[in-house]
Every structure is written in structure tokens, then in C-alpha cells.
PDB file of C-alpha atoms in Angstrom:
ATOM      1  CA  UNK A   1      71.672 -50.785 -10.588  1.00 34.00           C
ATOM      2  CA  UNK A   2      73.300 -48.453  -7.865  1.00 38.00           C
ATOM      3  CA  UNK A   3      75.962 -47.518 -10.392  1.00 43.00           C
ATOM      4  CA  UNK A   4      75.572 -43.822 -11.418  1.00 46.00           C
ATOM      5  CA  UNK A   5      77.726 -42.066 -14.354  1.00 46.00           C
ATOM      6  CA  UNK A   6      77.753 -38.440 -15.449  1.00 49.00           C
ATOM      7  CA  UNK A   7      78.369 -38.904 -18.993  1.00 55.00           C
ATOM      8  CA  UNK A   8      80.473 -36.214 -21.316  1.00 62.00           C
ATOM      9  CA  UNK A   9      78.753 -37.340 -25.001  1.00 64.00           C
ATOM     10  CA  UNK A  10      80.664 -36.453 -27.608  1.00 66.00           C
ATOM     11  CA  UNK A  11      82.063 -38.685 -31.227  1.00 71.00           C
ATOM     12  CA  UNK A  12      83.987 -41.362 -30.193  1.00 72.00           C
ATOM     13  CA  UNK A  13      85.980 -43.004 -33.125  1.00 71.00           C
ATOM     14  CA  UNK A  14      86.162 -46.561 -32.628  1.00 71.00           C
ATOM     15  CA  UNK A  15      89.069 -47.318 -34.999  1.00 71.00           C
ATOM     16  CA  UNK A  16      91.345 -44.637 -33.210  1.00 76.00           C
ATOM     17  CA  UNK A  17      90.396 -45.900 -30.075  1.00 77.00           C
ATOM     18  CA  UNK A  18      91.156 -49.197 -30.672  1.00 74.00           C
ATOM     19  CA  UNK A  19      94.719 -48.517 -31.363  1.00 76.00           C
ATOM     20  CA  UNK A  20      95.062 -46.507 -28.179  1.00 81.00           C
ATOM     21  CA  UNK A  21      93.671 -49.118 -26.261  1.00 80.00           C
ATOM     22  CA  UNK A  22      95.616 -51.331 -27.823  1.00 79.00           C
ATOM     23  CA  UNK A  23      98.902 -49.063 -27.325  1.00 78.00           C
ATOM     24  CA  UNK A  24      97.931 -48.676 -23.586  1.00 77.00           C
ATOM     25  CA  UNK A  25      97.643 -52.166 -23.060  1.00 77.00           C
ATOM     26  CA  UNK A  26     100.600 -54.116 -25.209  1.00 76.00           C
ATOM     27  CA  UNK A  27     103.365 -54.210 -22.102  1.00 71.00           C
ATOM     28  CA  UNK A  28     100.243 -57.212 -20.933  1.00 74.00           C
ATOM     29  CA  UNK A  29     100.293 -58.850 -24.136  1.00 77.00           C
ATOM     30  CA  UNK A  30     103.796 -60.741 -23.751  1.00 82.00           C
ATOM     31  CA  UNK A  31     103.748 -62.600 -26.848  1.00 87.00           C
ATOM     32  CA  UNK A  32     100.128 -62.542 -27.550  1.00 89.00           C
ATOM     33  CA  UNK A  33      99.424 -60.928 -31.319  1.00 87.00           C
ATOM     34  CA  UNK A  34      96.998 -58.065 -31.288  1.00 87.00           C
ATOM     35  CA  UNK A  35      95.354 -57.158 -34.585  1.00 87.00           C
ATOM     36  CA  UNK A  36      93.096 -53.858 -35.192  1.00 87.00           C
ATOM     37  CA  UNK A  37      90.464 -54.145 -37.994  1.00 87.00           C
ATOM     38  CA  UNK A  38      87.807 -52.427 -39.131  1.00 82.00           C
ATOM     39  CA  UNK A  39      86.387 -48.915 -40.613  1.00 76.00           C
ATOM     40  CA  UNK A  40      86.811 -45.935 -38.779  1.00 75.00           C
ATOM     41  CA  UNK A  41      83.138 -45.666 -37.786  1.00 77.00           C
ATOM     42  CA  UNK A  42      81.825 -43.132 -35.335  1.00 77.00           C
ATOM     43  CA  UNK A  43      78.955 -43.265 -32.802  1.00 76.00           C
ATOM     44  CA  UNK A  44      77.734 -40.390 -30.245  1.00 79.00           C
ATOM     45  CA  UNK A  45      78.415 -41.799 -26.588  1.00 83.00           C
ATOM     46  CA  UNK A  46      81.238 -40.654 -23.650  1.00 86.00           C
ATOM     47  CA  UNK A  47      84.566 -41.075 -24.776  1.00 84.00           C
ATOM     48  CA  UNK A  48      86.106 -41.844 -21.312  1.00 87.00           C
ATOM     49  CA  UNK A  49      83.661 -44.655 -20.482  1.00 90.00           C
ATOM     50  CA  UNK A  50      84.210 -46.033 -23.615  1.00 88.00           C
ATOM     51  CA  UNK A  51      87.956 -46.036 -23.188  1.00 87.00           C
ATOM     52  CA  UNK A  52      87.070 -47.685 -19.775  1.00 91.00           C
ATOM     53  CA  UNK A  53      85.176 -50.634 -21.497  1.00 92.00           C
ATOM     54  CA  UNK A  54      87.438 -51.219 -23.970  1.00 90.00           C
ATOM     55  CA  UNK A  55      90.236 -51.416 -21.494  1.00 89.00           C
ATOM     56  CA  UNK A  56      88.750 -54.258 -19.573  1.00 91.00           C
ATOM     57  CA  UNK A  57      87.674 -55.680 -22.697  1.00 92.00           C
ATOM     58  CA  UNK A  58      90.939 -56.446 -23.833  1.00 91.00           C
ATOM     59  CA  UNK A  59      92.815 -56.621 -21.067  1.00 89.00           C
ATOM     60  CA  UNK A  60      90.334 -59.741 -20.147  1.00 88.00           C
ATOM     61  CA  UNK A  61      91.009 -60.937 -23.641  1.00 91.00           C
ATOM     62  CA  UNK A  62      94.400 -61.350 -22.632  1.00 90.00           C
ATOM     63  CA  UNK A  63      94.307 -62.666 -19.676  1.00 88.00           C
ATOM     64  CA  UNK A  64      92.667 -65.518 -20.834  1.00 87.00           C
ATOM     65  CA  UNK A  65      95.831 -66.096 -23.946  1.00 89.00           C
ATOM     66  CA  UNK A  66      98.739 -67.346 -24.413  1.00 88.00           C
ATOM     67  CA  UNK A  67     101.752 -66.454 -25.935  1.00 88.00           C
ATOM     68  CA  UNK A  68     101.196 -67.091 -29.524  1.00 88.00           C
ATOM     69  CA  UNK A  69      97.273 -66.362 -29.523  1.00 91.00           C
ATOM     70  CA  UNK A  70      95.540 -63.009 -31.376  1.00 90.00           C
ATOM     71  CA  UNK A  71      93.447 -60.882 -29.623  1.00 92.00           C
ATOM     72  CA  UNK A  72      91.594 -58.977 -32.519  1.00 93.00           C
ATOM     73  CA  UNK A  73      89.585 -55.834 -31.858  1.00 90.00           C
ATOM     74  CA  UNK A  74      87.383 -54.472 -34.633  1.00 89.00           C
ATOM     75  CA  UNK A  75      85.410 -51.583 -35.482  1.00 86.00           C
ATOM     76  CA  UNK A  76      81.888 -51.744 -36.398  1.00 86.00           C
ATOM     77  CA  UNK A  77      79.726 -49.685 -37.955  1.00 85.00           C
ATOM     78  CA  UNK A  78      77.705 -49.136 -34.518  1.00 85.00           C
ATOM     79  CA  UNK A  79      80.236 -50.809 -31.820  1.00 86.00           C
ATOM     80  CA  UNK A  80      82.989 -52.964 -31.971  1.00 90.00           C
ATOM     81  CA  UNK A  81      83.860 -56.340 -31.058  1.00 93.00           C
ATOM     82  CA  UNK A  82      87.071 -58.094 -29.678  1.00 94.00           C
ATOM     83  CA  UNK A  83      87.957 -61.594 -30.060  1.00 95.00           C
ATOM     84  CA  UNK A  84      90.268 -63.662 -28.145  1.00 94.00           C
ATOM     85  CA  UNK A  85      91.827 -67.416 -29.237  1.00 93.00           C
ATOM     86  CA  UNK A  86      92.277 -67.916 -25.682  1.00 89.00           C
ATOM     87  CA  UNK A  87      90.344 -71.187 -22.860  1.00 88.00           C
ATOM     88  CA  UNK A  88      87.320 -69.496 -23.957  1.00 88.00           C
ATOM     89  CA  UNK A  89      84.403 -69.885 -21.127  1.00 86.00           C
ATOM     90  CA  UNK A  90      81.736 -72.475 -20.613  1.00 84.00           C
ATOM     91  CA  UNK A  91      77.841 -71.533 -20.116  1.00 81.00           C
ATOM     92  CA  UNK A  92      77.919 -71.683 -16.390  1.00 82.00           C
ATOM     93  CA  UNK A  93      80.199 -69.060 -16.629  1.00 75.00           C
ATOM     94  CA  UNK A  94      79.358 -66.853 -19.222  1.00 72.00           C
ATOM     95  CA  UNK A  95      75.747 -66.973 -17.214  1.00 76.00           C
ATOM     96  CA  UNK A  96      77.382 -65.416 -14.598  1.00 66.00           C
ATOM     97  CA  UNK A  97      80.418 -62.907 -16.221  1.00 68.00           C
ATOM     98  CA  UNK A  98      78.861 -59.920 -15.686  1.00 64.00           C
ATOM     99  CA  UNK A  99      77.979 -60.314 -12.258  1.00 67.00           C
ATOM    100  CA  UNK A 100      79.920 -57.983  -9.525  1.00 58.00           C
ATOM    101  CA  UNK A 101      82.208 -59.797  -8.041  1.00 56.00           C
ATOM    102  CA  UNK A 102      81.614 -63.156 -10.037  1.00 60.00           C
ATOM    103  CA  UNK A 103      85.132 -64.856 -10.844  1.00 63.00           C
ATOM    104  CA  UNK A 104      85.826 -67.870 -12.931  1.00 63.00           C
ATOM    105  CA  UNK A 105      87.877 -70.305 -11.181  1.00 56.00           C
ATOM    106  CA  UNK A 106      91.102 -68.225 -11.145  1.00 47.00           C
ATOM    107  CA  UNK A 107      92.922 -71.332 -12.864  1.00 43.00           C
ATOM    108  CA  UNK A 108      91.634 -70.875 -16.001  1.00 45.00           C
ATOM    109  CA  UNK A 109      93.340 -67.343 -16.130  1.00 49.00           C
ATOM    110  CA  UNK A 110      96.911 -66.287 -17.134  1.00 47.00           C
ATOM    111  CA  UNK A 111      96.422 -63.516 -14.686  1.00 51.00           C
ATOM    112  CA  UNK A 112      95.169 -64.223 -11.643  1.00 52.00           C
ATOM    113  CA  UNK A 113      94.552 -60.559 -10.496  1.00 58.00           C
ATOM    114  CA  UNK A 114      91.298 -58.454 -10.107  1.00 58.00           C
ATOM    115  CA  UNK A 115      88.249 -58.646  -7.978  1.00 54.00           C
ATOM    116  CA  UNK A 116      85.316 -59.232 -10.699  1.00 63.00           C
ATOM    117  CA  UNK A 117      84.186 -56.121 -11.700  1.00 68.00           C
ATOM    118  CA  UNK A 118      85.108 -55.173 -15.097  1.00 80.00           C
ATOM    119  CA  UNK A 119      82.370 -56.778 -17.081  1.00 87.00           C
ATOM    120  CA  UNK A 120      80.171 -56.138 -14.583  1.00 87.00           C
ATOM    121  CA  UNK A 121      81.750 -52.162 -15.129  1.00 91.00           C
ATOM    122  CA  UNK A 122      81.639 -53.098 -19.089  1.00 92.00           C
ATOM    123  CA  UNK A 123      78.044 -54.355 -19.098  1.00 92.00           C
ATOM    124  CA  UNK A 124      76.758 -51.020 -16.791  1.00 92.00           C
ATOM    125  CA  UNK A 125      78.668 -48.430 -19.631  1.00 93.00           C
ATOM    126  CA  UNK A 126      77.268 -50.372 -22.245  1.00 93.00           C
ATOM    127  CA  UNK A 127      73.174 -50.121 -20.461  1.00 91.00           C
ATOM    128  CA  UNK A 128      74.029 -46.173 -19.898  1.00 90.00           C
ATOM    129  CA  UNK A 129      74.858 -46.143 -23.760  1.00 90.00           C
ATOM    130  CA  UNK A 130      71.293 -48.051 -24.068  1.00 91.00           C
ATOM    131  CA  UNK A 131      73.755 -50.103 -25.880  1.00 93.00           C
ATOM    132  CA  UNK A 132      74.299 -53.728 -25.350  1.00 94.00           C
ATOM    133  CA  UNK A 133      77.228 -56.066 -24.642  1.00 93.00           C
ATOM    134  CA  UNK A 134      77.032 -59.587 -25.519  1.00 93.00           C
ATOM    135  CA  UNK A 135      79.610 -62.366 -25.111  1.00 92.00           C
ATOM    136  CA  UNK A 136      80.034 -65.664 -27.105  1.00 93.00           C
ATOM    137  CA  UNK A 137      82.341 -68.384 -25.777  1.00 92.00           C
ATOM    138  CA  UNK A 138      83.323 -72.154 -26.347  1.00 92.00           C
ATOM    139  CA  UNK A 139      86.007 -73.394 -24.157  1.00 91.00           C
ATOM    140  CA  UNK A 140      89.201 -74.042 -25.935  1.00 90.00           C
ATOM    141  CA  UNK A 141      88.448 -71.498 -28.794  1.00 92.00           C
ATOM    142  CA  UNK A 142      88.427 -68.244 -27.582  1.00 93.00           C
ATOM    143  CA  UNK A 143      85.736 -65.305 -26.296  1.00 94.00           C
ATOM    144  CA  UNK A 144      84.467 -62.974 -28.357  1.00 95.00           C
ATOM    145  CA  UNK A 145      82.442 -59.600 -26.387  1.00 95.00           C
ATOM    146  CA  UNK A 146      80.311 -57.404 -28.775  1.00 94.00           C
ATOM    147  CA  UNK A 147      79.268 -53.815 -27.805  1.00 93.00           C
ATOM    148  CA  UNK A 148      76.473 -52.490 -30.342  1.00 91.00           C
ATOM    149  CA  UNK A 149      74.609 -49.214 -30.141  1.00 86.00           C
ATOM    150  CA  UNK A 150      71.347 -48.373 -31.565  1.00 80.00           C
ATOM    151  CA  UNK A 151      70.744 -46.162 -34.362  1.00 70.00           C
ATOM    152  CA  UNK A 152      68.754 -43.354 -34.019  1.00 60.00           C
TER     153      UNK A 152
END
């Protein structure tokens, strides 16, 4: 991958960053419910890159809601994960979500904005984390992306 990052590592606590994230990115939510959960677990990785995957994280989860739906983002104890009620994707297109560039047809989106790199962007932090992201999808119930570290 061309994609280079100098990474600050440092503790980044998930719980706290999920409500920032969350704070930051409300004034999108019009209508849509979002819930924080989880413990306030801690993992050694770069805070700002972090921050950066979480943003497009949720911001895709709502994108793809409606007014109404819950977006929840939760802590783990090595990651988090964040969960969207929205069209949900089929396989085709999860196969391809994290490719530069890639876009789902843009009328399955609230939102038709953005060029196709944030889980592309998401999936690169996650690899220079040696972490992984994972997404599960079923059209008409929602998306759920997982970010999990190792432990060492």
C-alpha cells in the first residue's frame, strides 16, 4: 500500500473517544439516535488516526440512516465496534468497501457526498495498528464495522 503514516502512540481511551466522535459528528445525525456503550477500555495505538477512523466510521453509519434509526458505537475491551440500523450493504459490495475509490451506487445513500476513500483510509489505520477492521452487513438491517487490536 503506498499509504505512509508517522504514528504518535500513545493510550487512546475508546469510551472517551467515542463521545467526542460522537459530539463532533451529531449536527449529521438529523434525527438519527446515537447511543455510546461500553467500558472505558484502553489500547496503545495513535490517537489522531484513531479519531480519523472513527470519524468515517460513523459518519458512514449515518449516511446510510434515517431519521429514526440508532447508530450505536461501543467500546471493547481491544477495539470498538459501531452499528448502524440503516440499507445495510449486500456482498458485492461489502467485497469491494474498502477499495479506494469504490462507491456503492450513490442511491442507496442519504448523503451522496465523498469520493470513496474513508474505509479504504479506515482499513489502512487499522493494518498500521496490525489491527483489523471487519464489516458485517445484510441489506435492510443495518452495517456493523469492528476494529480489534491484538494483545500483546
Amino acid at each position: 500500500c503506498p499509504l505512509t503514516f508517522w504514528c504518535a502512540f500513545a493510550t487512546v481511551p475508546f469510551y472517551r473517544k467515542h463521545r467526542e466522535a460522537a459530539e463532533r459528528l451529531k449536527w449529521q445525525a438529523d434525527g438519527i439516535h446515537i447511543i455510546v456503550e461500553g467500558t472505558n477500555s484502553v489500547i496503545y495505538g495513535d490517537q489522531d488516526l484513531i479519531s480519523i477512523m472513527l470519524d468515517n466510521l460513523i459518519a458512514n453509519a449515518i449516511q446510510a440512516s434515517s431519521s429514526g434509526m440508532i447508530v450505536t458505537l461501543k467500546a471493547l475491551p481491544t477495539g470498538f465496534s459501531i452499528q448502524d440500523t440503516g440499507i445495510g450493504m449486500s456482498i458485492d459490495v461489502l467485497q469491494h468497501a474498502c477499495e479506494p475509490f469504490w462507491k456503492a451506487d450513490s442511491a442507496r445513500t442519504r448523503n451522496k457526498s465523498g469520493v470513496g476513500l474513508g474505509l479504504s483510509i479506515c482499513h489502512h489505520i487499522a493494518e498500521k495498528h496490525n489491527g483489523k477492521l471487519t464489516l458485517d452487513s445484510k441489506i435492510g438491517r443495518g452495517t456493523t464495522a469492528i476494529f480489534t487490536m491484538p494483545v500483546f
